Short mmCIF file of C-alpha atoms in Angstrom, two decimals:
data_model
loop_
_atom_site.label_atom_id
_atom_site.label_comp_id
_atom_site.label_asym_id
_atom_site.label_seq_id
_atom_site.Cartn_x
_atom_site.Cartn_y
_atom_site.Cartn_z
CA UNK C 1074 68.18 -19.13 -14.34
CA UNK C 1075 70.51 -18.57 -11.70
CA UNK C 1076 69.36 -16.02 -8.53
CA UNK C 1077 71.23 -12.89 -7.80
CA UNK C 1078 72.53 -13.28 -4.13
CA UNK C 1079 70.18 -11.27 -1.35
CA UNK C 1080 73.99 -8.78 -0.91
CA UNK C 1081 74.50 -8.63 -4.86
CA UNK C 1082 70.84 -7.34 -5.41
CA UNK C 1083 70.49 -5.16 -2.84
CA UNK C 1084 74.09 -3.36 -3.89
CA UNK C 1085 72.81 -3.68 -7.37
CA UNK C 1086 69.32 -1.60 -5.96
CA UNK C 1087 71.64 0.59 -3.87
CA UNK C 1088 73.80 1.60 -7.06
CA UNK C 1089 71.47 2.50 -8.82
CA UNK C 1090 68.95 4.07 -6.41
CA UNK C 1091 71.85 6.51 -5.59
CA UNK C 1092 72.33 7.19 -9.34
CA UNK C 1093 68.70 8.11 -9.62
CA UNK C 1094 68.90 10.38 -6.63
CA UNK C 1095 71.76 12.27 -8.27
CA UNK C 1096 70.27 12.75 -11.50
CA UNK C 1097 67.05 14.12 -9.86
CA UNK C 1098 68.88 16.77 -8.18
CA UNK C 1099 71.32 17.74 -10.60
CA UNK C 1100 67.58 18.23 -12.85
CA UNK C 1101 66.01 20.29 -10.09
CA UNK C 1102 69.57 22.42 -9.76
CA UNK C 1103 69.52 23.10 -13.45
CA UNK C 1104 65.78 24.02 -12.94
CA UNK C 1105 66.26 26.39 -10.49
CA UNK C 1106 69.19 28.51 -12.11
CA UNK C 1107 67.07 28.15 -15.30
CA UNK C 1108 63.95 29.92 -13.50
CA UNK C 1109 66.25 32.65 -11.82
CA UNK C 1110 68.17 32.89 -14.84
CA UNK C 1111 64.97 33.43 -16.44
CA UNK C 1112 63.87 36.52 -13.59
CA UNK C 1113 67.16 38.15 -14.64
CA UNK C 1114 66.68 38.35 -17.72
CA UNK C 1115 62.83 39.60 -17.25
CA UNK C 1116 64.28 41.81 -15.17
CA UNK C 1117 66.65 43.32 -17.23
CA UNK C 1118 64.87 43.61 -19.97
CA UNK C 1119 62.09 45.60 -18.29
CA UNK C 1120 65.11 48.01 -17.14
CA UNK C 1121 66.83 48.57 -20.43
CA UNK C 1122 63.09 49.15 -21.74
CA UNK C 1123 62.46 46.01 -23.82
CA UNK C 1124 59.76 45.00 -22.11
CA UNK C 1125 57.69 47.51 -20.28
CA UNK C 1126 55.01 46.80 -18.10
CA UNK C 1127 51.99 48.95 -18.63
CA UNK C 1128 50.68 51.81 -16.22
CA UNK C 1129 48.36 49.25 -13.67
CA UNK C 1130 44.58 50.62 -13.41
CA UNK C 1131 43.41 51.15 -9.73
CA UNK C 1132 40.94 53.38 -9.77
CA UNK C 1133 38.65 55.02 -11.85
CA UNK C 1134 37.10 58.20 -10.16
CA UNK C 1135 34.04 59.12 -11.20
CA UNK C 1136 32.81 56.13 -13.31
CA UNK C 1137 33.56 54.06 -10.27
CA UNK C 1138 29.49 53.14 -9.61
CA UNK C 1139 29.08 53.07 -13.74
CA UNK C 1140 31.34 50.20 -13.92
CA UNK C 1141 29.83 46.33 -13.79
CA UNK C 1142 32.52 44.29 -13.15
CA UNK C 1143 30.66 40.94 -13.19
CA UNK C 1144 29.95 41.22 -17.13
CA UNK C 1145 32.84 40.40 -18.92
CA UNK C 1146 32.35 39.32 -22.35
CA UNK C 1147 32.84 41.42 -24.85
CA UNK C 1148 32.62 40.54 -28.56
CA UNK C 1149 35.40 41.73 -30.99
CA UNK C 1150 32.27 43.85 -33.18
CA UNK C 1151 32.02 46.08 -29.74
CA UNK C 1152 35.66 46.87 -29.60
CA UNK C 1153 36.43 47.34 -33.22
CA UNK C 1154 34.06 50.43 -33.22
CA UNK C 1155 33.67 52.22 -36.35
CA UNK C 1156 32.36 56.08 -34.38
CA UNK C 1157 35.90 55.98 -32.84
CA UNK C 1158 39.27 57.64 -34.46
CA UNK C 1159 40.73 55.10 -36.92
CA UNK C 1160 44.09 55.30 -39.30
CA UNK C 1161 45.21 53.01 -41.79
CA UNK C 1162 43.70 50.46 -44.20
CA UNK C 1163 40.39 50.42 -45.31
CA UNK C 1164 39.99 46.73 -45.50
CA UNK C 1165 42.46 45.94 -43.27
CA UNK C 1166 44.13 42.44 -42.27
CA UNK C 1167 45.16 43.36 -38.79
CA UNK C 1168 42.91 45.47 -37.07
CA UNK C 1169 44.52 47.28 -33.53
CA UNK C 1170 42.36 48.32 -31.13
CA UNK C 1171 44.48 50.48 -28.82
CA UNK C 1172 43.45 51.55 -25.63
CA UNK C 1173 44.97 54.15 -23.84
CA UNK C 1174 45.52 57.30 -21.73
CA UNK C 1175 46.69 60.66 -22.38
CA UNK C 1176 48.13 61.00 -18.88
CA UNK C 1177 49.98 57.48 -19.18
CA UNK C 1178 53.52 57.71 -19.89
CA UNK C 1179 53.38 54.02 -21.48
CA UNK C 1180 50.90 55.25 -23.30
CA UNK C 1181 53.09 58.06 -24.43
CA UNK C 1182 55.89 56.00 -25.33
CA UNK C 1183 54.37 53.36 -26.94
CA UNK C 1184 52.48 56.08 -29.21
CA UNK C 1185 55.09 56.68 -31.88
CA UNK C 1186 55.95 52.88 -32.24
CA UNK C 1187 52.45 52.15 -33.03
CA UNK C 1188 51.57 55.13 -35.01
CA UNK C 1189 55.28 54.73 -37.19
CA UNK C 1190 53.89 50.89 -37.71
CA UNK C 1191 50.66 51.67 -39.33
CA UNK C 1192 52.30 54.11 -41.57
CA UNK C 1193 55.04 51.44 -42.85
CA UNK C 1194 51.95 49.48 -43.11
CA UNK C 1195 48.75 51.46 -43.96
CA UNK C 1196 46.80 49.19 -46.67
CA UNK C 1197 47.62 46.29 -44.27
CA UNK C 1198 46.61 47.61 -40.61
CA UNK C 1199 44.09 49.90 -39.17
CA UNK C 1200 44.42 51.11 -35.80
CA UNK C 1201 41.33 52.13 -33.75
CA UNK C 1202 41.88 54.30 -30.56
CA UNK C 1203 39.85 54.14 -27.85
CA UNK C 1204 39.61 56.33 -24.37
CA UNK C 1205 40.99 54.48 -21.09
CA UNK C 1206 41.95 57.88 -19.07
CA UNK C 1207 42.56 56.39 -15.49
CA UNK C 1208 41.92 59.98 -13.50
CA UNK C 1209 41.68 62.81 -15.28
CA UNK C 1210 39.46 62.79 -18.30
CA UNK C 1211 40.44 66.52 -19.59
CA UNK C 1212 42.83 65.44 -22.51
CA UNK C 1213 40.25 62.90 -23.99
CA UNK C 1214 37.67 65.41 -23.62
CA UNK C 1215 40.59 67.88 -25.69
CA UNK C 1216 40.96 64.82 -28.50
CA UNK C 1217 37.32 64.39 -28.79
CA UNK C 1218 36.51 67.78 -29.08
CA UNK C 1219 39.09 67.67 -31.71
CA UNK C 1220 37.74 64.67 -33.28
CA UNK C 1221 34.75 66.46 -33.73
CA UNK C 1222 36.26 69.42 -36.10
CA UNK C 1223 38.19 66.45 -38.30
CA UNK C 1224 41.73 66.78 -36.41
CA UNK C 1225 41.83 64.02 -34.02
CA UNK C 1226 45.45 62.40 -34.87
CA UNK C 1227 47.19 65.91 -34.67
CA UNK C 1228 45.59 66.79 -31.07
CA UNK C 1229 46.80 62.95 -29.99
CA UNK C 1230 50.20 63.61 -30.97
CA UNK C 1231 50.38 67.12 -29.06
CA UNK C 1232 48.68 66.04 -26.08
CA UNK C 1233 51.39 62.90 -25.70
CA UNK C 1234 54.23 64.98 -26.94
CA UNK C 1235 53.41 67.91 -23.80
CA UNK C 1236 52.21 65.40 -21.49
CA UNK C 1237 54.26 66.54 -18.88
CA UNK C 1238 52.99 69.97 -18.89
CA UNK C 1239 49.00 69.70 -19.79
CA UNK C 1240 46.54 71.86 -17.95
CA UNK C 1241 43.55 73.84 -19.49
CA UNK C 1242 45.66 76.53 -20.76
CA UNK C 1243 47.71 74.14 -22.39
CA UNK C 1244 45.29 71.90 -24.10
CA UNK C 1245 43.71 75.90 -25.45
CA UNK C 1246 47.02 76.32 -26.38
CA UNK C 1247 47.31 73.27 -28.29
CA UNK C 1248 44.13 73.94 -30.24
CA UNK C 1249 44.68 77.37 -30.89
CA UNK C 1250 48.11 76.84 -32.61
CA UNK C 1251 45.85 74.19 -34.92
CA UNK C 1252 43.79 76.74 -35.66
CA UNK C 1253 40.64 75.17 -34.66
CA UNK C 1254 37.44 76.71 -34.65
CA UNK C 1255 37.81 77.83 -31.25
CA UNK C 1256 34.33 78.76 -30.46
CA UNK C 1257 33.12 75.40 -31.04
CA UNK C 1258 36.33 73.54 -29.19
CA UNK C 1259 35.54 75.99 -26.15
CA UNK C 1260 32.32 74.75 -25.91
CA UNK C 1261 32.30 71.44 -26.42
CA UNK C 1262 35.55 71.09 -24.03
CA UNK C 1263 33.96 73.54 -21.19
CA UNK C 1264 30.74 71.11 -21.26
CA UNK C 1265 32.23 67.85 -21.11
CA UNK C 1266 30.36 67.08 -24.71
CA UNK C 1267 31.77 63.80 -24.92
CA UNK C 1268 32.11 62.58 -21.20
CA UNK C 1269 29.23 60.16 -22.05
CA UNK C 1270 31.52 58.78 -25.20
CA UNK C 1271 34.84 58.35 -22.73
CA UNK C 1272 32.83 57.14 -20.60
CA UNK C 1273 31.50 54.32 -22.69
CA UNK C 1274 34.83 53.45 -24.04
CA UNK C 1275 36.29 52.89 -20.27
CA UNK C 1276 33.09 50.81 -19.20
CA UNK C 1277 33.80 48.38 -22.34
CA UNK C 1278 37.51 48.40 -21.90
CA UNK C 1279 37.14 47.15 -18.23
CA UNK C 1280 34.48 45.05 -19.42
CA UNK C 1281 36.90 43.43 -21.89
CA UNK C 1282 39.19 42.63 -19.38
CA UNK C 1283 41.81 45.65 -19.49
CA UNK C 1284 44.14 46.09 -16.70
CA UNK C 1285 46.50 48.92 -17.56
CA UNK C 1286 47.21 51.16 -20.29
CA UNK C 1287 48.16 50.48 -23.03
CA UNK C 1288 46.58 47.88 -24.19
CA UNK C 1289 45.76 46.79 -27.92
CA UNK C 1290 43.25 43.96 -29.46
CA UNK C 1291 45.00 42.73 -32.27
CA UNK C 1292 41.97 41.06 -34.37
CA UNK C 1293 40.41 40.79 -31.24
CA UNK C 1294 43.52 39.34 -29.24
CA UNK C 1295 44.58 41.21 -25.83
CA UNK C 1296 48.19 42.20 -25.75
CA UNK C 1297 49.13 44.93 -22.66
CA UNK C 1298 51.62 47.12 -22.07
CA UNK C 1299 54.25 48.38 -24.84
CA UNK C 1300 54.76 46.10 -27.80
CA UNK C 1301 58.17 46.80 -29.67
CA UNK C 1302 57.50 47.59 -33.52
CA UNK C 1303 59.44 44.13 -34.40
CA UNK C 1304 56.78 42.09 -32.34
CA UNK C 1305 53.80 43.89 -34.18
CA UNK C 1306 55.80 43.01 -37.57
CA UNK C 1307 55.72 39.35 -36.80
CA UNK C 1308 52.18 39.47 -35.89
CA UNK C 1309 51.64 41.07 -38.77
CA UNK C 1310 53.55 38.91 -40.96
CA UNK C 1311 51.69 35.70 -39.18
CA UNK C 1312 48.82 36.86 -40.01
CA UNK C 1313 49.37 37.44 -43.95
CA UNK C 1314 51.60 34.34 -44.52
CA UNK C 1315 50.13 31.82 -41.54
CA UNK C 1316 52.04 30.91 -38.25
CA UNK C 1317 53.69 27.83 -39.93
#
């Protein structure tokens, strides 16, 4: 077979080593207007409220020196308590664990999305709440207290619905106008009955590898911040019919 002259192969490498070279940076071009395209869009959608990021834990006052951070494994049995306020299915086949906060607006607006799921859906989901107050403990002590006399849902949804305005008076207020059994919700509020409860609940969220409220276990799964209602449909529909 006949040799390529030494000028016709090294034109021939030339060609096509320039070829190569343009091909590579029209790819890392496309790449790059792909990834910013891609931080607009994240961007955006976090603005218009698609995607919200949830309410970042940095502190956690008191419990600060009750807190192990080294221990981190946490079995889905421990978080799908069965003490703690449940709705929904008895034998469910999506079980939400939702941590959250009282004071959180996340938490607040992710609250009737969740709770308006469950209802669409209550022989196939259960949702479990669980304490994660990131400073001030007051409404979960309110809910607990609550809890306690049967009427846990109905304080949740008046503590997020006055967030913006709760003090002591308020939360009294609040429990008054549901005609609890006032005597017993004073006391158990004034005393802090179930700081040892909240307390527990915030030591196994941060053990479980929470972050920010809110944040759900979906059969044991860790989504944060606010889901929309459509996502937690087609989790819920891969779960009864398979991912395929």
């Amino acid at each position: 077979m006949e040799n390529l002259p030494e000028k016709k192969t090294k034109k021939w490498f030339s060609k096509w080593w320039g070829i190569l070279i343009i091909v590579f940076s029209v790819l890392i071009i496309a790449l790059i207007i792909n990834f910013v395209g891609l931080v607009f869009r994240y961007k955006k959608a976090i603005e218009s409220g698609e995607i919200i990021i949830s309410n970042v834990i940095g502190h956690y006052s008191e419990f600060d020196n009750k807190i192990d951070s080294s221990e981190i494994v946490v079995n889905r049995s421990e978080i799908e308590s069965v003490d703690d306020p449940s709705i929904g299915a008895d034998n469910p086949i999506m079980t939400i664990v939702e941590f959250s906060d009282f004071n959180c607006p996340y938490s607040a607006i992710f609250y009737p999305t969740i709770k308006q799921f469950v209802l669409e859906n209550n022989e196939k989901v259960k949702v479990i709440f669980r304490d994660l107050p990131l400073d001030d403990f007051k409404s979960a002590m309110a809910a607990n207290c609550a809890f306690e006399q049967g009427r846990f849902w109905e304080m949740h949804d008046q503590l997020f619905r006055r967030q913006n305005e709760l003090s002591d008076m308020v939360i009294e207020n609040i429990a008054e106008n549901m005609r609890l059994d006032m005597e017993l919700f004073k006391d158990c509020y004034d005393t802090n009955k179930y700081k040892d409860e909240i307390q527990q609940d915030l030591v196994l969220g941060v053990k479980a590898g929470v972050e920010g409220t809110p944040t759900v276990f979906i059969n044991g799964e860790k989504f944060a911040g606010v889901i929309p209602k459509s996502i937690l449909e087609q989790i819920l529909y891969a779960i009864e019919y398979g991912s395929d």
